[in-house]
Structures are given as C-alpha cells and as structure tokens.
Short mmCIF file of C-alpha atoms and ligand atoms in Angstrom, two decimals:
data_model
loop_
_atom_site.label_atom_id
_atom_site.label_comp_id
_atom_site.label_asym_id
_atom_site.label_seq_id
_atom_site.Cartn_x
_atom_site.Cartn_y
_atom_site.Cartn_z
CA UNK A 163 168.44 246.67 105.44
CA UNK A 164 165.62 245.43 103.28
CA UNK A 165 162.55 245.79 105.51
CA UNK A 166 159.48 243.54 105.72
CA UNK A 167 157.07 244.53 102.97
CA UNK A 168 159.88 244.29 100.41
CA UNK A 169 160.06 241.58 97.75
CA UNK A 170 162.48 238.65 97.61
CA UNK A 171 163.16 236.88 94.33
CA UNK A 172 163.84 233.15 94.35
CA UNK A 173 165.46 231.35 91.42
CA UNK A 174 164.05 227.83 91.44
CA UNK A 175 160.58 226.52 92.22
CA UNK A 176 161.25 223.35 94.21
CA UNK A 177 160.55 222.54 97.84
CA UNK A 178 163.49 224.63 99.06
CA UNK A 179 162.03 227.66 97.29
CA UNK A 180 158.60 226.79 98.68
CA UNK A 181 159.79 226.67 102.28
CA UNK A 182 161.88 229.84 101.80
CA UNK A 183 158.79 231.64 100.44
CA UNK A 184 156.78 230.44 103.45
CA UNK A 185 159.42 231.77 105.86
CA UNK A 186 159.59 235.05 103.96
CA UNK A 187 155.81 235.43 104.19
CA UNK A 188 155.95 234.84 107.96
CA UNK A 189 158.25 237.85 108.23
CA UNK A 190 156.01 239.99 106.01
CA UNK A 191 158.00 239.75 102.76
CA UNK A 192 156.55 239.08 99.35
CA UNK A 193 158.28 236.62 97.06
CA UNK A 194 158.54 236.20 93.30
CA UNK A 195 159.67 232.81 92.03
CA UNK A 196 161.37 232.30 88.67
CA UNK A 197 161.18 228.72 87.43
CA UNK A 198 160.73 226.95 84.08
CA UNK A 199 158.12 224.70 85.71
CA UNK A 200 154.39 225.44 85.78
CA UNK A 201 152.62 224.69 89.08
CA UNK A 202 155.92 224.25 90.91
CA UNK A 203 155.99 223.57 94.69
CA UNK A 204 157.13 227.18 95.29
CA UNK A 205 154.65 228.80 92.93
CA UNK A 206 151.80 227.33 95.01
CA UNK A 207 152.80 229.55 97.96
CA UNK A 208 154.31 232.66 96.37
CA UNK A 209 152.49 235.80 95.31
CA UNK A 210 153.93 235.72 91.81
CA UNK A 211 155.72 233.26 89.53
CA UNK A 212 157.63 234.03 86.37
CA UNK A 213 157.62 230.86 84.29
CA UNK A 214 160.77 231.11 82.18
CA UNK A 215 164.23 229.64 81.68
CA UNK A 216 167.09 230.80 83.89
CA UNK A 217 168.85 232.40 80.94
CA UNK A 218 165.84 234.30 79.65
CA UNK A 219 167.08 237.92 79.91
CA UNK A 220 163.62 239.45 79.68
CA UNK A 221 162.46 237.25 82.56
CA UNK A 222 165.57 238.06 84.60
CA UNK A 223 164.97 241.77 83.92
CA UNK A 224 161.38 241.37 85.14
CA UNK A 225 162.63 239.64 88.30
CA UNK A 226 165.17 242.40 88.93
CA UNK A 227 162.46 245.06 88.45
CA UNK A 228 160.06 243.34 90.86
CA UNK A 229 162.52 242.41 93.63
CA UNK A 230 164.69 244.13 96.23
CA UNK A 231 166.97 241.12 96.64
CA UNK A 232 167.29 237.74 94.92
CA UNK A 233 168.44 234.34 96.16
CA UNK A 234 168.44 230.84 94.68
CA UNK A 235 167.37 227.41 95.88
CA UNK A 236 169.76 225.20 93.91
CA UNK A 237 173.28 225.61 92.61
CA UNK A 238 172.94 224.19 89.13
CA UNK A 239 171.62 227.45 87.67
CA UNK A 240 173.55 228.89 84.72
CA UNK A 241 176.13 231.26 86.21
CA UNK A 242 175.86 233.78 83.36
CA UNK A 243 172.24 234.60 84.14
CA UNK A 244 172.94 234.99 87.86
CA UNK A 245 175.96 237.20 87.17
CA UNK A 246 173.87 239.38 84.85
CA UNK A 247 171.13 239.56 87.49
CA UNK A 248 173.63 240.65 90.17
CA UNK A 249 174.42 243.77 88.10
CA UNK A 250 170.75 244.76 88.34
CA UNK A 251 169.65 243.70 91.86
CA UNK A 252 171.51 242.38 94.95
CA UNK A 253 171.94 238.60 94.65
CA UNK A 254 172.90 236.57 97.74
CA UNK A 255 174.90 234.37 98.02
CA UNK A 256 177.05 236.16 95.45
CA UNK A 257 177.82 234.81 91.96
CA UNK A 258 181.40 234.21 93.20
CA UNK A 259 180.10 231.81 95.85
CA UNK A 260 177.88 230.13 93.28
CA UNK A 261 180.79 229.75 90.85
CA UNK A 262 182.92 228.00 93.47
CA UNK A 263 180.11 225.72 94.68
CA UNK A 264 178.96 224.75 91.18
CA UNK A 265 182.17 222.96 90.42
CA UNK A 266 183.46 220.11 92.59
CA UNK A 267 187.06 220.80 91.66
CA UNK A 268 186.92 224.52 92.39
CA UNK A 269 185.08 223.74 95.62
CA UNK A 270 187.65 221.22 96.86
CA UNK A 271 190.54 223.50 95.82
CA UNK A 272 188.94 226.35 97.76
CA UNK A 273 188.43 224.25 100.88
CA UNK A 274 191.90 222.71 100.83
CA UNK A 275 193.58 226.10 100.34
CA UNK A 276 191.97 227.09 103.64
CA UNK A 277 193.87 224.22 105.28
CA UNK A 278 190.69 222.17 105.76
CA UNK A 279 190.93 218.42 105.14
CA UNK A 280 189.26 216.79 102.14
CA UNK A 281 189.85 213.34 100.74
CA UNK A 282 192.73 213.07 98.27
CA UNK A 283 191.50 214.18 94.82
CA UNK A 284 192.71 214.96 91.34
CA UNK A 285 191.09 216.38 88.21
CA UNK A 286 190.79 214.11 85.18
CA UNK A 287 190.20 215.80 81.84
CA UNK A 288 190.18 212.82 79.48
CA UNK A 289 189.47 209.10 79.52
CA UNK A 290 193.07 208.54 78.41
CA UNK A 291 194.32 210.05 81.66
CA UNK A 292 191.90 208.15 83.90
CA UNK A 293 194.00 205.03 84.47
CA UNK A 294 197.04 207.03 85.59
CA UNK A 295 194.99 209.29 87.83
CA UNK A 296 193.24 206.36 89.47
CA UNK A 297 196.65 204.71 89.90
CA UNK A 298 198.04 207.85 91.59
CA UNK A 299 195.17 208.16 94.04
CA UNK A 300 194.87 204.39 94.62
CA UNK A 301 191.69 202.30 94.36
CA UNK A 302 188.98 202.41 95.59
CA UNK A 303 188.10 205.86 94.26
CA UNK A 304 184.94 207.73 93.40
CA UNK A 305 184.82 209.33 89.94
CA UNK A 306 182.47 212.31 89.80
CA UNK A 307 181.54 214.83 87.15
CA UNK A 308 182.75 218.26 88.27
CA UNK A 309 179.45 219.88 87.33
CA UNK A 310 175.72 219.26 87.71
CA UNK A 311 176.00 216.19 89.94
CA UNK A 312 173.56 215.62 92.79
CA UNK A 313 172.01 212.68 94.65
CA UNK A 314 174.71 210.37 93.28
CA UNK A 315 174.09 211.34 89.64
CA UNK A 316 177.25 211.62 87.55
CA UNK A 317 179.20 209.35 89.91
CA UNK A 318 180.88 205.96 89.77
CA UNK A 319 182.80 204.06 92.42
CA UNK A 320 185.91 202.39 91.03
CA UNK A 321 186.95 199.31 92.97
CA UNK A 322 189.61 196.71 92.08
CA UNK A 323 187.35 194.92 89.62
CA UNK A 324 185.68 197.98 88.05
CA UNK A 325 186.13 198.55 84.32
CA UNK A 326 187.32 202.12 83.77
CA UNK A 327 185.37 202.49 80.52
CA UNK A 328 182.13 201.60 82.26
CA UNK A 329 182.88 204.05 85.09
CA UNK A 330 183.75 206.86 82.65
CA UNK A 331 180.50 206.35 80.76
CA UNK A 332 178.56 206.23 84.03
CA UNK A 333 180.08 209.58 85.02
CA UNK A 334 178.88 210.88 81.67
CA UNK A 335 180.94 214.07 81.40
CA UNK A 336 184.08 215.33 79.66
CA UNK A 337 185.80 216.37 82.87
CA UNK A 338 185.75 214.74 86.25
CA UNK A 339 187.31 214.51 89.66
CA UNK A 340 188.82 211.35 91.07
CA UNK A 341 188.50 211.12 94.84
CA UNK A 342 189.96 208.61 97.23
CA UNK A 343 187.10 206.55 98.65
CA UNK A 344 186.57 207.51 102.30
CA UNK A 345 185.80 204.73 104.75
CA UNK A 346 183.79 207.01 106.99
CA UNK A 347 181.97 206.21 110.23
CA UNK A 348 179.07 208.41 109.12
CA UNK A 349 178.21 211.54 107.16
CA UNK A 350 177.44 214.85 108.81
CA UNK A 351 176.58 218.39 107.84
CA UNK A 352 176.68 221.83 109.35
CA UNK A 353 174.49 224.67 108.11
CA UNK A 354 175.85 228.15 108.67
CA UNK A 355 174.23 231.53 108.03
CA UNK A 356 176.19 234.76 107.65
CA UNK A 357 175.11 238.36 107.40
CA UNK A 358 176.57 241.29 105.48
CA UNK A 359 178.09 242.57 108.74
CA UNK A 360 179.99 239.29 109.18
CA UNK A 361 177.85 237.86 111.97
CA UNK A 362 177.60 234.10 111.53
CA UNK A 363 175.61 231.36 113.26
CA UNK A 364 175.66 227.57 112.89
CA UNK A 365 172.97 225.01 113.48
CA UNK A 366 174.18 221.99 115.45
CA UNK A 367 176.01 219.32 113.36
CA UNK A 368 173.67 216.53 112.24
CA UNK A 369 174.14 212.98 110.98
CA UNK A 370 172.88 212.17 107.48
CA UNK A 371 171.97 208.66 106.36
CA UNK A 372 171.54 207.95 102.65
CA UNK A 373 169.72 205.29 100.67
CA UNK A 374 170.50 204.95 96.94
CA UNK A 375 172.67 208.11 97.20
CA UNK A 376 169.67 210.19 98.33
CA UNK A 377 169.35 211.61 101.82
CA UNK A 378 167.01 209.34 103.69
CA UNK A 379 167.25 210.45 107.34
CA UNK A 380 168.83 213.23 109.36
CA UNK A 381 169.52 212.50 113.03
CA UNK A 382 169.91 215.47 115.35
CA UNK A 383 172.34 215.97 116.92
CA UNK A 384 175.15 214.02 115.23
CA UNK A 385 176.70 211.50 117.63
CA UNK A 386 179.86 213.60 118.05
CA UNK A 387 181.94 214.47 121.07
CA UNK A 388 181.75 218.19 121.93
CA UNK A 389 185.29 218.61 120.55
CA UNK A 390 184.40 217.13 117.16
CA UNK A 391 181.17 219.16 117.02
CA UNK A 392 183.14 222.33 117.76
CA UNK A 393 185.64 221.43 115.03
CA UNK A 394 182.79 220.84 112.54
CA UNK A 395 181.27 224.24 113.33
CA UNK A 396 184.67 225.93 113.13
CA UNK A 397 185.14 224.48 109.62
CA UNK A 398 181.74 225.78 108.47
CA UNK A 399 182.42 229.23 109.94
CA UNK A 400 185.86 229.41 108.33
CA UNK A 401 184.47 228.53 104.90
CA UNK A 402 181.57 231.01 105.24
CA UNK A 403 184.01 233.74 106.21
CA UNK A 404 186.41 232.96 103.35
CA UNK A 405 183.51 232.98 100.87
CA UNK A 406 182.33 236.31 102.34
CA UNK A 407 178.98 234.56 102.42
CA UNK A 408 175.75 236.47 102.72
CA UNK A 409 173.06 233.83 103.09
CA UNK A 410 173.13 230.15 103.95
CA UNK A 411 175.72 227.45 103.34
CA UNK A 412 175.55 223.72 104.02
CA UNK A 413 178.88 221.98 104.54
CA UNK A 414 178.74 218.22 104.04
CA UNK A 415 181.44 216.23 105.80
CA UNK A 416 182.67 212.70 106.32
CA UNK A 417 183.34 211.75 109.94
CA UNK A 418 186.09 209.17 110.24
CA UNK A 419 186.13 206.52 113.00
CA UNK A 420 188.73 208.56 114.93
CA UNK A 421 186.61 211.73 114.74
CA UNK A 422 188.63 213.34 111.95
CA UNK A 423 186.51 215.46 109.59
CA UNK A 424 186.80 215.73 105.81
CA UNK A 425 184.72 218.20 103.83
CA UNK A 426 182.92 216.56 100.91
CA UNK A 427 180.66 219.20 99.43
CA UNK A 428 179.25 222.73 99.83
CA UNK A 429 175.74 223.93 99.02
CA UNK A 430 175.09 227.70 99.16
CA UNK A 431 171.38 227.41 99.89
CA UNK A 432 168.91 225.74 102.27
CA UNK A 433 169.72 222.06 102.57
CA UNK A 434 167.65 218.91 103.02
CA UNK A 435 169.66 218.13 106.17
CA UNK A 436 168.32 221.36 107.71
CA UNK A 437 164.60 220.65 107.35
CA UNK A 438 164.41 219.56 111.01
CA UNK A 439 165.13 223.20 112.00
CA UNK A 440 161.57 224.09 110.93
CA UNK A 441 160.18 222.21 113.91
CA UNK A 442 163.03 221.95 116.41
CA UNK A 443 164.78 225.33 116.42
CA UNK A 444 163.91 228.86 117.48
CA UNK A 445 164.76 229.97 113.91
CA UNK A 446 164.55 227.65 110.89
CA UNK A 447 167.19 227.52 108.17
CA UNK A 448 164.68 229.17 105.80
CA UNK A 449 163.96 232.07 108.14
CA UNK A 450 167.70 232.43 108.74
CA UNK A 451 168.28 232.72 104.97
CA UNK A 452 165.61 235.41 104.72
CA UNK A 453 167.16 237.27 107.66
CA UNK A 454 170.68 237.01 106.24
CA UNK A 455 169.84 238.29 102.76
CA UNK A 456 167.59 241.12 103.95
CA UNK A 457 170.00 242.32 106.62
CA UNK A 458 167.72 241.52 109.55
CA UNK A 459 169.61 240.29 112.63
CA UNK A 460 170.10 236.52 112.55
CA UNK A 461 167.77 234.54 114.78
CA UNK A 462 168.78 232.07 117.47
CA UNK A 463 169.77 228.65 116.15
CA UNK A 464 169.08 227.09 119.55
CA UNK A 465 167.71 223.57 119.28
CA UNK A 466 164.63 223.06 121.43
CA UNK A 467 164.42 219.31 120.91
CA UNK A 468 166.40 216.48 119.40
CA UNK A 469 164.95 215.29 116.13
CA UNK A 470 164.87 212.69 113.38
CA UNK A 471 163.88 213.90 109.91
CA UNK A 472 162.79 211.29 107.41
CA UNK A 473 162.45 212.10 103.72
CA UNK A 474 159.38 210.83 101.88
CA UNK A 475 160.80 209.77 98.53
CA UNK A 476 158.82 208.47 95.56
CA UNK A 477 155.94 206.27 96.64
CA UNK A 478 156.89 206.61 100.34
CA UNK A 479 154.49 209.52 100.08
CA UNK A 480 151.70 206.92 100.23
CA UNK A 481 152.42 206.70 103.98
CA UNK A 482 151.08 210.21 104.53
CA UNK A 483 147.71 209.21 106.06
CA UNK A 484 149.38 207.16 108.76
CA UNK A 485 151.92 209.95 109.46
CA UNK A 486 149.13 212.52 109.57
CA UNK A 487 147.36 210.30 112.10
CA UNK A 488 150.34 210.48 114.46
CA UNK A 489 149.71 213.66 116.44
CA UNK A 490 153.40 214.11 117.27
CA UNK A 491 154.75 213.71 113.73
CA UNK A 492 155.39 216.99 111.89
CA UNK A 493 154.40 216.25 108.30
CA UNK A 494 155.55 218.50 105.45
CA UNK A 495 154.29 217.85 101.92
CA UNK A 496 155.63 219.70 98.90
CA UNK A 497 152.53 219.78 96.68
CA UNK A 498 154.02 217.63 93.90
CA UNK A 499 151.34 215.93 91.86
CA UNK A 500 153.32 212.96 90.62
CA UNK A 501 155.48 210.60 92.73
CA UNK A 502 158.40 209.43 90.60
CA UNK A 503 161.17 207.15 91.93
CA UNK A 504 163.82 209.24 93.70
CA UNK A 505 161.62 212.34 93.79
CA UNK A 506 161.46 214.15 97.13
CA UNK A 507 157.73 214.44 97.88
CA UNK A 508 157.80 215.56 101.50
CA UNK A 509 159.39 214.90 104.87
CA UNK A 510 158.41 214.13 108.41
CA UNK A 511 160.17 215.30 111.55
CA UNK A 512 159.78 213.63 114.92
CA UNK A 513 160.89 215.51 117.99
CA UNK A 514 162.41 213.98 121.10
CA UNK A 515 162.88 215.74 124.41
CA UNK A 516 166.58 216.31 124.99
CA UNK A 517 168.76 214.43 125.69
CA UNK A 518 168.03 211.71 123.15
CA UNK A 519 170.26 208.86 121.98
CA UNK A 520 169.76 207.18 118.59
P1 AMP B 649 178.17 213.87 96.73
O1 AMP B 649 177.36 214.09 95.50
O2 AMP B 649 179.59 214.29 96.61
O3 AMP B 649 177.50 214.45 97.97
O4 AMP B 649 178.17 212.28 96.96
C1 AMP B 649 176.99 211.56 97.22
C2 AMP B 649 177.27 210.46 98.24
O5 AMP B 649 178.23 209.53 97.71
C3 AMP B 649 177.88 210.97 99.52
O6 AMP B 649 176.89 211.45 100.39
C4 AMP B 649 178.58 209.73 100.03
O7 AMP B 649 177.66 208.83 100.61
C5 AMP B 649 179.11 209.10 98.75
N1 AMP B 649 180.47 209.58 98.47
C6 AMP B 649 180.81 210.67 97.77
N2 AMP B 649 182.15 210.85 97.72
C7 AMP B 649 182.69 209.84 98.42
C8 AMP B 649 184.03 209.47 98.76
N3 AMP B 649 185.09 210.16 98.32
N4 AMP B 649 184.21 208.37 99.53
C9 AMP B 649 183.15 207.64 99.96
N5 AMP B 649 181.87 207.93 99.68
C10 AMP B 649 181.63 209.01 98.92
#
C-alpha cells in the first residue's frame, strides 16, 4: 500500500491529469506532473511540474526519483519511455496494458480473443491492399489509423461512392484497420477500476452522444434494460481481468437496436464519459484511479443521482457565465487560456433525482 502523504506521478498535463491531481490531493497525496506543456491544466493544481518530453530520460529519472507510483492520463505516450519508467518505479496501468490499448488492431485482437463481440475488422498494411480488404469486409466501412487516433482524427468512412485514395490520405498513416460500419442505436461506455488484489468495480453504463466525432454529452444511466447493462459490465470486468489491470479502464461500446453489444475501443485512464462521477457518485473515477494505483480499498461506485454531462468545446466556453448563474449546474473549467475549435475547455453536469428518463 502506498499511503497518503506519498507522491503520485502523472504523465500528461491535460484536464484528466488535473482532475486526477485534485482527487489525489483530497486523499492527502502529492502529485508531480510530467508534460511538455508550460502552464498546463494539471500543472495549475499540482505541487510540482516537470516540463519535458515523454522520452527525456533525465526527466523520467527525476519523476521516478520523486514518485512512489506513476500513472498516465492519455494513451498516446511513447511506450519506450513508459517501459523504461516501469523498471524504476511502479507504473499503473502496466506498460503491457498501454501497449495493447495504443494500437487499435492489438486492442481488437485482444478483445475478440476473449470471445467478446467487435465489429468485423481487418488490418490493411498498404494502399494496394485496401480495395481487396474493403471488398472482403463489405462497404460501408470505417478506415482508421491503428495508432494515435482520437476524436475522429485519422479516420475515414468509406461508403459506396467514396474514393479509396481520398480515404487513405484522410487516414494519413502507413497502416490501418478496416472496420465494418456499425449501424448502432447508440454508443455507451463502462468505466471499471481494478486493484492489485483483483477487486474490481464498475460505474453504471452511460450513453455517449458525439458531435463532429467529439464527445458532446453523456447521459446517465444509459437507456439499457437491466440485462444489457449487466452484460456491458460483465464485458468491462472480463477485459479488466484479462489485462490484469491495476487502475482505470474505459470500455467504449456500440449498442445495437436489439441490445447486442460490440466493443469499439479501450482507454486505460480516466475517460471523458466518466466526468459525471465527480458530482453524482460516492467515489469519482479520479478518486477510484488514485485508490486503485495506491492500493487503497476501492470506493463505492454507487450513483446518487442521474446526470447529464455536457462538454464545453471551443467557444462553447463563452456560456460559462450563464452556467455559473444556474445554482444547480456543476461547472468544471480546465484553466485553458485559449479556446480553439474542438478543444475541450470544461464541462457541466446537471443532476436529476432518480429515476430520470431522457
Ligand atoms: P473511435 O476513435 O474508434 O472511438 O471512433 C470515433 C467515433 O466514430 C465513434 O465514437 C463512432 O461514433 C464512430 N465510429 C467508429 N468506428 C465505427 C464503426 N465501425 N461503425 C460506425 N461508427 C463508428
């Protein structure tokens, strides 16, 4: 057990790191953030920031020396640095988990080997092979880069009329994954935390609505029957167990009209679709991460209210005065100076006494 008073390292200085550092502070931990950015959202609330690249060995050494345990707030960190770090200080989730979740192909292979449904998919390693692969899977498909994609970046939907050359260039990578397009009823996610002793806890499945490929709203709970909700949680628990996860994992899923679930993506870190837990649960996702990686007992994930979380993206941040004037709106701002299009500036959660229908 790593007791309160110890120091947690966080790779990444964004809002997820910020809210993790805030949760850590509430439990009496210090945090050190490593980020290439000066005045990052996380560095505004942490006791110390190391401003350096993620592959800077001297900076990683400094982090290892200062910290009792290290975690990360995004999965696109160079694996080499994290693997090196894990030889010097405990890193959770492990580099093995990071390696699987960094690569869409490895991730889908891992999930399907567990007998969990995904959409039909196939790797494509050259433009020359794209036409055949798309033919095998059958249009419409989504072509995605296997690495570094997020918020719809590195993706192209290929419909009957789509030119393959245009799609390949839009994907912008040398290797991709072709996925059968899923005609889903809605998208959902389950966030699971797991401890070193194998105890695991899920937050209730939620519905995620996107605009321009970016999460726009999370509705809690997802409009699922109890059977489907139980199946969604069972999937998340099975994946966490198979990964031997220590920490937090978000499992993104498609929910088909008949209630069938298909796993789309894994994120081994706090997730935007879990921000509502800050205001509506006994334990937030951020506190749960801190508990999991320090070996404290996990907290209760009980939901005290239904909720709708709305992201404030780009100039939507200009609405903050009116949100702040609503005494029941829980406003969270990330301390980012400049509002660029697509940039997550904050979020607002509104709570509804249970039961609540949306
Ligand atoms: P991802 O980066 O994989 O989370 O994809 C971003 C968004 O694109 C998802 O949240 C979906 O809205 C959409 N999407 C991704 N893959 C598929 C698919 N195979 N079929 C339909 N929509 C998809």
